[in-house]
Short mmCIF file of C-alpha atoms in Angstrom, two decimals:
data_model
loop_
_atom_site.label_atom_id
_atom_site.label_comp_id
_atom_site.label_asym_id
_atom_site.label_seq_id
_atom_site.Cartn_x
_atom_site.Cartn_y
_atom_site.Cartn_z
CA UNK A 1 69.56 39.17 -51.16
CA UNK A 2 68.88 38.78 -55.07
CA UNK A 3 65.96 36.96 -56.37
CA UNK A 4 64.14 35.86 -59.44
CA UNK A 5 60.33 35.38 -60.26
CA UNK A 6 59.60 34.03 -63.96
CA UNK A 7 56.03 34.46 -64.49
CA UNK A 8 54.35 31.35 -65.55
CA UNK A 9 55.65 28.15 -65.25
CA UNK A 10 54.54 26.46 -68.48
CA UNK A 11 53.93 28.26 -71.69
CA UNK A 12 52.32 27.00 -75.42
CA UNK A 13 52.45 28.63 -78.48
CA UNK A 14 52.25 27.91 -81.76
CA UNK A 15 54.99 27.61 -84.49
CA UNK A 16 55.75 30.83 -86.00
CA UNK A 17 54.07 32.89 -83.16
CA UNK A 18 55.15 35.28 -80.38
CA UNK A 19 57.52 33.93 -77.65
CA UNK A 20 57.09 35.70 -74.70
CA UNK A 21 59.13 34.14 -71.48
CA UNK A 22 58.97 37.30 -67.94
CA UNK A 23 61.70 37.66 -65.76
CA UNK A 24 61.54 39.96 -62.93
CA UNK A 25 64.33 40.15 -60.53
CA UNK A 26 65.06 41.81 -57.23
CA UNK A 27 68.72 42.88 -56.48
CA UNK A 28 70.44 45.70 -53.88
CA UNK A 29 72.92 46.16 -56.86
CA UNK A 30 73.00 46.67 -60.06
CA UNK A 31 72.40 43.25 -61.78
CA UNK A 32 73.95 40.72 -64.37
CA UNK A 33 70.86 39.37 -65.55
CA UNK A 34 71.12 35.67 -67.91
CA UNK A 35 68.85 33.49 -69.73
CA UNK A 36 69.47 29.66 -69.90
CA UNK A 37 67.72 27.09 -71.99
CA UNK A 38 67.45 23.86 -71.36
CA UNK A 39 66.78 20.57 -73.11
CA UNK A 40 65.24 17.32 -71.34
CA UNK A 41 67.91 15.54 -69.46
CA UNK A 42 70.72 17.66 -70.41
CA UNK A 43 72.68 20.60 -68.57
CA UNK A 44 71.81 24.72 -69.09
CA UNK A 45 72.96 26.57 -72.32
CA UNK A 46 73.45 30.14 -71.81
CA UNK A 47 70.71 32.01 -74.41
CA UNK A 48 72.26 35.52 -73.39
CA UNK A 49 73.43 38.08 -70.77
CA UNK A 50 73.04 41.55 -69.78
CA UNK A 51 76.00 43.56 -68.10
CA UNK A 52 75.49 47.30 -67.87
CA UNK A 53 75.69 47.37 -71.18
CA UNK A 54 72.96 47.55 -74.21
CA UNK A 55 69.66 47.33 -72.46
CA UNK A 56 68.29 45.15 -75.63
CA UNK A 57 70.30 42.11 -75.68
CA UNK A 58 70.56 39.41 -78.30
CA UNK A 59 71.27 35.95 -77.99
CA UNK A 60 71.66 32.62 -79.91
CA UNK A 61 68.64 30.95 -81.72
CA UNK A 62 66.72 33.75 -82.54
CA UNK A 63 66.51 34.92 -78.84
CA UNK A 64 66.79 38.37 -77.40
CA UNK A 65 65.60 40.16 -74.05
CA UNK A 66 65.11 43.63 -72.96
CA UNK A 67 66.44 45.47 -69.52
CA UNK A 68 64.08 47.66 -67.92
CA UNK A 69 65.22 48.85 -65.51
CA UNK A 70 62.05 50.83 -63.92
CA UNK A 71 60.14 47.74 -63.80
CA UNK A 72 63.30 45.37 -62.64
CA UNK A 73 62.73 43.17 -65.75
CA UNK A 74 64.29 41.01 -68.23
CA UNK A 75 61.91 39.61 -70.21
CA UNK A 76 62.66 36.82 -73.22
CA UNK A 77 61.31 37.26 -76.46
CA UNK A 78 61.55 35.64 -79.73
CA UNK A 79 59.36 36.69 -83.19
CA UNK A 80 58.31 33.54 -84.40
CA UNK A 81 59.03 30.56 -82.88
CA UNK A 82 60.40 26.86 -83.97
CA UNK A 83 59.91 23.46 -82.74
CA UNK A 84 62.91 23.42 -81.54
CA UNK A 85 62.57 25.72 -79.21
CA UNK A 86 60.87 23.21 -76.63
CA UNK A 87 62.27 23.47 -73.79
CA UNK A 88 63.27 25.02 -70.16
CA UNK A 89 64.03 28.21 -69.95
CA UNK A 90 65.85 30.07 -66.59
CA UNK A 91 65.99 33.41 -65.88
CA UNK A 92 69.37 34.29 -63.00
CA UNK A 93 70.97 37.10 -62.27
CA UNK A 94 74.16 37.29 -60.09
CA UNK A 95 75.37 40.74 -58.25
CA UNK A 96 79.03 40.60 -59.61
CA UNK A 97 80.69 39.71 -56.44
CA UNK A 98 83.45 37.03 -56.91
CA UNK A 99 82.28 33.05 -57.26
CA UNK A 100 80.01 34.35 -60.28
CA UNK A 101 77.55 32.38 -57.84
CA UNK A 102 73.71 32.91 -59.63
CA UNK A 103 70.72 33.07 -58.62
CA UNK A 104 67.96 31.24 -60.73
CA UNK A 105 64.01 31.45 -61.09
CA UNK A 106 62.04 28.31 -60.86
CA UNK A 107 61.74 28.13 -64.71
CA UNK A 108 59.09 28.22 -67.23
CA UNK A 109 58.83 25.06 -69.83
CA UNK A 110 57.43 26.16 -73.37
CA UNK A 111 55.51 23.63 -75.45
CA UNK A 112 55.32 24.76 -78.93
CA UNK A 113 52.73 23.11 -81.19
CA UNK A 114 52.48 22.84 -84.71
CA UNK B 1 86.02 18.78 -77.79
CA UNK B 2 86.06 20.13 -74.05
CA UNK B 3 83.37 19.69 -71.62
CA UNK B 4 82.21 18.69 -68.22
CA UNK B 5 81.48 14.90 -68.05
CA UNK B 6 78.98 14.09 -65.20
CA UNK B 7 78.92 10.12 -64.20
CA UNK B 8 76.92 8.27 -63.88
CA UNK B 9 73.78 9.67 -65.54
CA UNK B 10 71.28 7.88 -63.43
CA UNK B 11 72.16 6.64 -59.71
CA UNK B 12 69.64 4.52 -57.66
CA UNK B 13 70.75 4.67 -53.41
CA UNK B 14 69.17 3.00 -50.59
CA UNK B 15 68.07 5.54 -48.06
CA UNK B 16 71.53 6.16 -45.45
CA UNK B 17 73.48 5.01 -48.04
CA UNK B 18 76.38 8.18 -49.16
CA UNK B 19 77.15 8.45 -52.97
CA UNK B 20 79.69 10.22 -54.17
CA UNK B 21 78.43 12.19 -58.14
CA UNK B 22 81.54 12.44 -60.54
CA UNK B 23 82.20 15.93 -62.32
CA UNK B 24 85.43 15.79 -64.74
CA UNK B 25 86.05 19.12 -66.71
CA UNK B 26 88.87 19.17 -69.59
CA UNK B 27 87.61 23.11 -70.11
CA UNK B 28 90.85 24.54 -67.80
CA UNK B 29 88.67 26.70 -65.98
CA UNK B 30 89.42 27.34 -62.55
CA UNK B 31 85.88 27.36 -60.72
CA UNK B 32 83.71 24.79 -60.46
CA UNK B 33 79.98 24.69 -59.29
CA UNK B 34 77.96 22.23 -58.08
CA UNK B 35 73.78 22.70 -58.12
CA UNK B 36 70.29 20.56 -57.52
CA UNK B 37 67.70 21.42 -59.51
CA UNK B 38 64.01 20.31 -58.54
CA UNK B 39 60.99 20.98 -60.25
CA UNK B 40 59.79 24.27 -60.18
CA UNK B 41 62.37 25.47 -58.21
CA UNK B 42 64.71 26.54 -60.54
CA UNK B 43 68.96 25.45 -59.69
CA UNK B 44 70.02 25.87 -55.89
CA UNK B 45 73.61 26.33 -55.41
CA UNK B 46 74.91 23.61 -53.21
CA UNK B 47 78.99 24.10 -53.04
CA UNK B 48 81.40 25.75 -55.41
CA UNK B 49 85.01 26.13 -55.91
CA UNK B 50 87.38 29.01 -57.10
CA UNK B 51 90.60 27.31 -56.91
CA UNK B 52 91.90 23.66 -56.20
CA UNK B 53 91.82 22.99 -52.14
CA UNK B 54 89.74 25.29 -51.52
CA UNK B 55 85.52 25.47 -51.78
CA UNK B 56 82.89 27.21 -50.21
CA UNK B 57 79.43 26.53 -48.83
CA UNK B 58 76.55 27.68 -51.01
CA UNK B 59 73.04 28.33 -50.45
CA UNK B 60 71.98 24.60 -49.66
CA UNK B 61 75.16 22.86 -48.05
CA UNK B 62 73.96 20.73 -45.51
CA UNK B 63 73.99 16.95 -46.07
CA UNK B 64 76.84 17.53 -48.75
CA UNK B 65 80.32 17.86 -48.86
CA UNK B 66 82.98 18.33 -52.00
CA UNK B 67 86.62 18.11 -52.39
CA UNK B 68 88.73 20.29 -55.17
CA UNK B 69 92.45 18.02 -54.76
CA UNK B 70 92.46 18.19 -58.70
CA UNK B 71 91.58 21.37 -60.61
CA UNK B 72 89.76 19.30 -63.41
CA UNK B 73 87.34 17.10 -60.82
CA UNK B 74 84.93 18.54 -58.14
CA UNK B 75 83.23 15.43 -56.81
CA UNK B 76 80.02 15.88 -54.36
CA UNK B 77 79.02 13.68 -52.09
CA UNK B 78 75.54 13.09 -50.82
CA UNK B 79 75.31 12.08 -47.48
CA UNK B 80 72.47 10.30 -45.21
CA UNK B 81 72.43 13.78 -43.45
CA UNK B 82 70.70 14.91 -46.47
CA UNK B 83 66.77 14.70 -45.64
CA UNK B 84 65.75 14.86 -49.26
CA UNK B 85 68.34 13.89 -51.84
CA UNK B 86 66.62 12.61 -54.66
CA UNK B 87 67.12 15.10 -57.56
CA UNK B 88 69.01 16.65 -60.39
CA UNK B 89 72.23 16.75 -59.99
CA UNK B 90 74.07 20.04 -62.46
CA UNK B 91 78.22 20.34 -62.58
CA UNK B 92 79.16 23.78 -63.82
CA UNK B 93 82.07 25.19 -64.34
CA UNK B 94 83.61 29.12 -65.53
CA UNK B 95 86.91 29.99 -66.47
CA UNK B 96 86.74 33.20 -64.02
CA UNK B 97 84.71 34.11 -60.88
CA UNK B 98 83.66 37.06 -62.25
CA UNK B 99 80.12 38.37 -64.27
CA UNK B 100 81.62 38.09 -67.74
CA UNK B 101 82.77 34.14 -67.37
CA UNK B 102 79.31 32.63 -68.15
CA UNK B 103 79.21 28.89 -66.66
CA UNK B 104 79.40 25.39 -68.40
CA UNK B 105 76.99 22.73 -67.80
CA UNK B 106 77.02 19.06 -67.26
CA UNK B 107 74.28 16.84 -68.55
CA UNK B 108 73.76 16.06 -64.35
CA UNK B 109 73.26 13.05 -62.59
CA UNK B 110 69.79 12.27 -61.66
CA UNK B 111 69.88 10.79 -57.97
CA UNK B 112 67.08 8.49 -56.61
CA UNK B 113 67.26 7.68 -53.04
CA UNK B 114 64.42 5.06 -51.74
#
């Protein structure tokens, strides 16, 4: 069975600093691995995916995360970071069987202040 | 411009009352999904669908059920079986079944059952 811890379930920074969202999954294959953002009251956007490919990944908005495979994580990161990046962010990762059927963390919210 | 519409966007049910969630996609994309999202636990598969008249069970079927008659609608029903239905509602759908078709939101249905 796959799963997905994302450390930390709320997260501030400040505009223009660091963003630093962990993802560690568990998985008897080898993983797809996503990122999803979210905006209040709306559906998920995919931010980026990893599929055997590059183990750094980029994404949309800024976004990219790294696959490490040794420490089975898939951490988001983003240099300096915008107001408008408030918002949910969800870590899943699916095992490539058919119905694409994914497996999400509980989600970490990010707060950024000015 | 294609989408999924989800309707109605908020639903207010008397407790052993069914409701039936809407989830219209104009995106041609043969699977469909159906999740609940709660807070901090992230998006639970309940049902999904590869292929008109035909769905499967996901991680957190019981009290629902689905129907796939048209391959542009997936509706869900909530029934009184569900113990706990209040929640966010997310229609998804993916063009394939496989890793590399990433899924397409809704902007969900947010249920309240009292």
């Amino acid at each position: 069975a796959q799963s997905v811890t994302q450390l930390g379930s709320h997260v501030s920074v400040s505009e223009g600093a660091l963003v630093l969202l962990r993802c560690n999954y568990s998985s008897s294959v080898p993983p797809y691995l996503f990122w999803y953002v979210q905006y209040p009251n709306q559906g998920l956007q995919l931010l980026l995916k990893y599929t055997s490919a590059a183990t750094l990944v980029k994404g949309i908005n800024g976004f990219e995360a790294e696959f490490k495979k040794s420490e089975t994580s898939f951490h988001l990161t983003k240099p300096s970071a915008h107001m408008s990046d408030a918002a949910e962010y969800f870590c899943a990762v699916s095992d490539g069987a058919a119905g694409n059927k994914l497996t999400f963390g509980g989600g970490t919210r990010v707060l950024v202040k000015p | 411009d294609g989408g999924i519409t989800q309707s109605p966007k908020y639903l207010f049910r008397k407790e052993g009352q069914n409701v039936t969630l809407s989830c219209e996609q104009n995106l041609n994309h043969d699977a469909m999904y159906w999740y609940r999202q709660d807070p901090g636990q992230g998006l639970r598969l309940i049902y999904y669908s590869q292929i008109v008249n035909d769905f499967q069970k996901g991680d957190i079927a019981e009290g629902y059920s689905v129907s796939r008659e048209k391959k542009e609608s997936f509706p869900l029903t909530v029934t009184s079986a569900q113990k706990n239905p209040t929640a966010f509602y997310l229609c998804a759908s993916s063009a394939g079944t496989g890793f590399n078709s990433p899924l397409h939101f809704g902007n969900g249905t947010r249920l309240t059952v009292t």
